[in-house]
Amino acid sequence: HRDIEQHWQCGSASMLLLEGAGGLRVPLNESEDMLDLMAAVGAPVLLVGGNYLGGLNHILLSLDALRHSGLHLAGVVLVPAVDPAAGCPGVDVEAMLADNADMLRQRIRQSIHQDMHQQGIHVPLVELPRLAQLDDAGWQTLAEHLEPLAKHLLSAKYGAEQRVEHDRALVARDQQTVWHPYASAVHPPMLSAVSRTRGNRIVLA
């Protein structure tokens, strides 16, 4: 992950996008998987998942894993499958795809409400259409659907102000309510908010 950080610091691009290897739990070696790398880098996560029968379960499990790893959700992109009904007869595909998107929006709102680090942060969900052909017109269609998400991710204010304010409030609350053992009761110690943990490491905000 240090190589990734150095590459990002040396570059002139306005955004660094790291593509995953097919899922959060894809092994990278004998003891680490993609989620471990994501936690080490600590960048906001753009979750891309399939919109099909059974796809909702996979995305919700991924959202739980991200939340429990202390990673910030930047957005969700739903990609339609070749066969959204997964070979099951009688499925109302149009209604199912709409239900998947509605349910995900609701769960994302609930998750953000529960996650103090993301409260007040907008997390967009983008539904991409199924394209018959990925020609110039197809790329243009995808670009139009993804443009609002890209602008959101490029925004300099993306979640930063809310997280800084939350961290300040957390430190202030700590100083008002907690006496740290062996610390002065008159002059409280300097404190730092914790962003997340990774293995035996504590990552400060």
CSV table of C-alpha atoms in Angstrom, one decimal:
chain,number,residue,atom,x,y,z
A,1,HIS,CA,0.0,0.0,0.0
A,2,ARG,CA,3.0,2.3,0.5
A,3,ASP,CA,3.7,2.0,-3.3
A,4,ILE,CA,0.1,3.1,-4.0
A,5,GLU,CA,0.4,6.1,-1.7
A,6,GLN,CA,3.7,7.1,-3.2
A,7,HIS,CA,2.3,6.8,-6.8
A,8,TRP,CA,-0.7,8.9,-5.8
A,9,GLN,CA,1.5,11.6,-4.2
A,10,CYS,CA,3.8,11.8,-7.2
A,11,GLY,CA,1.0,12.1,-9.8
A,12,SER,CA,-0.8,15.1,-11.1
A,13,ALA,CA,-4.3,13.5,-11.6
A,14,SER,CA,-7.2,14.8,-9.6
A,15,MET,CA,-8.3,11.3,-8.6
A,16,LEU,CA,-6.8,8.0,-7.8
A,17,LEU,CA,-9.0,5.0,-8.7
A,18,LEU,CA,-7.9,1.5,-7.6
A,19,GLU,CA,-9.8,-1.3,-9.2
A,20,GLY,CA,-10.5,-4.3,-7.0
A,21,ALA,CA,-10.0,-7.9,-8.0
A,22,GLY,CA,-13.6,-9.1,-8.2
A,23,GLY,CA,-14.8,-8.8,-4.6
A,24,LEU,CA,-13.8,-7.8,-1.0
A,25,ARG,CA,-12.7,-11.3,0.0
A,26,VAL,CA,-10.7,-12.2,-3.0
A,27,PRO,CA,-7.3,-13.5,-1.6
A,28,LEU,CA,-4.2,-11.6,-2.4
A,29,ASN,CA,-1.9,-14.0,-0.7
A,30,GLU,CA,-2.0,-16.7,1.9
A,31,SER,CA,-3.1,-14.4,4.7
A,32,GLU,CA,-4.6,-11.2,3.2
A,33,ASP,CA,-7.4,-10.4,0.9
A,34,MET,CA,-8.7,-7.3,-1.1
A,35,LEU,CA,-10.4,-5.9,2.0
A,36,ASP,CA,-7.1,-5.9,3.9
A,37,LEU,CA,-5.5,-3.9,1.1
A,38,MET,CA,-8.5,-1.5,1.1
A,39,ALA,CA,-8.2,-1.0,4.8
A,40,ALA,CA,-4.4,-0.4,4.5
A,41,VAL,CA,-5.0,2.3,1.9
A,42,GLY,CA,-8.0,3.8,3.7
A,43,ALA,CA,-9.5,5.5,0.7
A,44,PRO,CA,-13.2,5.9,0.2
A,45,VAL,CA,-14.8,2.9,-1.5
A,46,LEU,CA,-16.9,3.0,-4.7
A,47,LEU,CA,-18.8,-0.3,-4.5
A,48,VAL,CA,-19.8,-1.8,-7.9
A,49,GLY,CA,-22.3,-4.7,-7.8
A,50,GLY,CA,-24.5,-6.7,-10.2
A,51,ASN,CA,-28.2,-5.9,-10.4
A,52,TYR,CA,-29.8,-9.3,-10.7
A,53,LEU,CA,-31.8,-11.8,-8.7
A,54,GLY,CA,-29.7,-12.6,-5.7
A,55,GLY,CA,-27.3,-9.7,-6.3
A,56,LEU,CA,-28.8,-7.6,-3.4
A,57,ASN,CA,-27.5,-10.1,-0.8
A,58,HIS,CA,-23.9,-9.8,-2.2
A,59,ILE,CA,-24.0,-6.0,-2.1
A,60,LEU,CA,-25.4,-5.8,1.4
A,61,LEU,CA,-22.8,-8.2,2.7
A,62,SER,CA,-20.1,-6.1,1.1
A,63,LEU,CA,-21.6,-2.9,2.7
A,64,ASP,CA,-21.5,-4.6,6.1
A,65,ALA,CA,-17.9,-5.6,5.6
A,66,LEU,CA,-16.9,-2.1,4.6
A,67,ARG,CA,-18.7,-0.6,7.6
A,68,HIS,CA,-17.1,-3.0,10.0
A,69,SER,CA,-13.6,-2.2,8.5
A,70,GLY,CA,-14.1,1.5,9.2
A,71,LEU,CA,-14.0,2.3,5.4
A,72,HIS,CA,-16.0,5.2,4.0
A,73,LEU,CA,-18.6,4.4,1.3
A,74,ALA,CA,-18.2,6.9,-1.6
A,75,GLY,CA,-21.0,5.5,-3.8
A,76,VAL,CA,-22.6,2.4,-5.2
A,77,VAL,CA,-22.9,1.5,-8.9
A,78,LEU,CA,-25.4,-1.2,-10.0
A,79,VAL,CA,-24.5,-3.0,-13.2
A,80,PRO,CA,-27.2,-5.1,-14.9
A,81,ALA,CA,-26.5,-8.7,-15.6
A,82,VAL,CA,-27.0,-10.5,-19.0
A,83,ASP,CA,-29.8,-12.5,-17.4
A,84,PRO,CA,-31.1,-10.5,-14.4
A,85,ALA,CA,-33.7,-13.3,-13.6
A,86,ALA,CA,-30.8,-15.8,-13.2
A,87,GLY,CA,-32.7,-18.3,-15.2
A,88,CYS,CA,-35.7,-18.3,-12.9
A,89,PRO,CA,-39.1,-18.2,-14.8
A,90,GLY,CA,-41.8,-15.8,-13.9
A,91,VAL,CA,-39.6,-13.1,-12.5
A,92,ASP,CA,-40.8,-9.5,-13.1
A,93,VAL,CA,-37.3,-8.3,-14.1
A,94,GLU,CA,-38.2,-4.6,-14.3
A,95,ALA,CA,-39.8,-4.5,-10.9
A,96,MET,CA,-37.0,-6.6,-9.3
A,97,LEU,CA,-34.3,-4.3,-10.6
A,98,ALA,CA,-36.2,-1.2,-9.3
A,99,ASP,CA,-36.8,-3.0,-5.9
A,100,ASN,CA,-33.1,-3.8,-5.6
A,101,ALA,CA,-32.2,-0.1,-6.2
A,102,ASP,CA,-34.8,1.2,-3.7
A,103,MET,CA,-33.8,-1.3,-1.1
A,104,LEU,CA,-30.2,-0.4,-1.4
A,105,ARG,CA,-30.9,3.3,-1.1
A,106,GLN,CA,-32.8,2.6,2.1
A,107,ARG,CA,-30.1,0.4,3.5
A,108,ILE,CA,-27.4,2.9,2.6
A,109,ARG,CA,-29.3,5.7,4.4
A,110,GLN,CA,-29.7,3.5,7.5
A,111,SER,CA,-26.0,2.6,7.5
A,112,ILE,CA,-25.0,6.2,7.2
A,113,HIS,CA,-27.3,7.1,10.1
A,114,GLN,CA,-25.6,4.4,12.2
A,115,ASP,CA,-22.1,5.4,11.2
A,116,MET,CA,-21.1,8.5,13.1
A,117,HIS,CA,-18.2,9.1,10.6
A,118,GLN,CA,-20.5,9.3,7.6
A,119,GLN,CA,-23.5,11.1,9.1
A,120,GLY,CA,-24.6,14.0,6.8
A,121,ILE,CA,-22.6,12.6,3.9
A,122,HIS,CA,-24.4,12.0,0.6
A,123,VAL,CA,-23.7,8.6,-0.9
A,124,PRO,CA,-25.0,8.4,-4.5
A,125,LEU,CA,-26.3,5.2,-6.1
A,126,VAL,CA,-26.1,4.9,-9.9
A,127,GLU,CA,-28.0,2.4,-12.0
A,128,LEU,CA,-26.3,1.7,-15.3
A,129,PRO,CA,-28.3,0.5,-18.3
A,130,ARG,CA,-27.7,-2.7,-20.1
A,131,LEU,CA,-26.1,-1.8,-23.5
A,132,ALA,CA,-26.6,-3.9,-26.6
A,133,GLN,CA,-23.3,-2.7,-27.9
A,134,LEU,CA,-20.4,-0.9,-26.3
A,135,ASP,CA,-19.6,1.4,-29.2
A,136,ASP,CA,-19.1,5.2,-29.1
A,137,ALA,CA,-22.8,5.8,-28.4
A,138,GLY,CA,-22.6,3.2,-25.6
A,139,TRP,CA,-19.6,4.8,-24.0
A,140,GLN,CA,-21.4,8.2,-24.2
A,141,THR,CA,-24.4,6.7,-22.4
A,142,LEU,CA,-22.3,5.3,-19.6
A,143,ALA,CA,-20.4,8.6,-19.3
A,144,GLU,CA,-23.7,10.5,-18.9
A,145,HIS,CA,-24.9,8.1,-16.2
A,146,LEU,CA,-21.6,8.3,-14.3
A,147,GLU,CA,-20.9,12.0,-14.7
A,148,PRO,CA,-22.9,13.1,-11.5
A,149,LEU,CA,-21.0,10.4,-9.5
A,150,ALA,CA,-17.6,11.5,-10.9
A,151,LYS,CA,-18.4,15.1,-9.9
A,152,HIS,CA,-19.4,14.0,-6.5
A,153,LEU,CA,-16.2,12.1,-6.0
A,154,LEU,CA,-14.1,15.0,-7.3
A,155,SER,CA,-15.7,17.5,-5.0
A,156,ALA,CA,-13.1,18.9,-2.7
A,157,LYS,CA,-15.6,18.9,0.1
A,158,TYR,CA,-16.5,15.2,-0.2
A,159,GLY,CA,-17.2,14.3,3.4
A,160,ALA,CA,-14.1,16.0,4.7
A,161,GLU,CA,-15.8,18.9,6.5
A,162,GLN,CA,-18.3,16.5,8.1
A,163,ARG,CA,-15.6,14.1,9.3
A,164,VAL,CA,-13.4,16.9,10.7
A,165,GLU,CA,-16.4,18.3,12.6
A,166,HIS,CA,-17.3,14.9,13.9
A,167,ASP,CA,-13.7,14.3,15.1
A,168,ARG,CA,-13.6,17.7,16.9
A,169,ALA,CA,-16.9,17.0,18.6
A,170,LEU,CA,-15.7,13.5,19.7
A,171,VAL,CA,-12.5,14.9,21.2
A,172,ALA,CA,-14.4,17.7,23.0
A,173,ARG,CA,-16.9,15.3,24.4
A,174,ASP,CA,-14.1,13.0,25.6
A,175,GLN,CA,-12.4,15.9,27.4
A,176,GLN,CA,-15.7,16.9,29.1
A,177,THR,CA,-16.7,13.4,30.2
A,178,VAL,CA,-13.7,11.1,30.5
A,179,TRP,CA,-10.9,11.3,33.0
A,180,HIS,CA,-7.9,9.4,31.6
A,181,PRO,CA,-6.0,7.5,34.2
A,182,TYR,CA,-2.7,9.2,35.3
A,183,ALA,CA,-3.6,12.3,33.4
A,184,SER,CA,-4.1,15.7,34.9
A,185,ALA,CA,-7.7,16.6,35.7
A,186,VAL,CA,-6.9,20.3,35.2
A,187,HIS,CA,-4.9,20.1,32.0
A,188,PRO,CA,-6.4,17.3,29.8
A,189,PRO,CA,-4.0,15.4,27.6
A,190,MET,CA,-3.8,16.1,23.8
A,191,LEU,CA,-6.1,13.6,22.1
A,192,SER,CA,-6.5,12.3,18.6
A,193,ALA,CA,-9.7,10.8,17.1
A,194,VAL,CA,-9.3,7.3,15.8
A,195,SER,CA,-10.5,6.7,12.2
A,196,ARG,CA,-10.3,3.0,12.2
A,197,THR,CA,-8.2,0.0,13.3
A,198,ARG,CA,-6.3,-2.5,11.1
A,199,GLY,CA,-4.9,-5.6,12.7
A,200,ASN,CA,-2.8,-4.4,15.6
A,201,ARG,CA,-2.7,-0.8,14.3
A,202,ILE,CA,-4.7,2.2,15.3
A,203,VAL,CA,-5.2,4.7,12.4
A,204,LEU,CA,-5.7,8.2,13.7
A,205,ALA,CA,-8.1,10.6,11.9
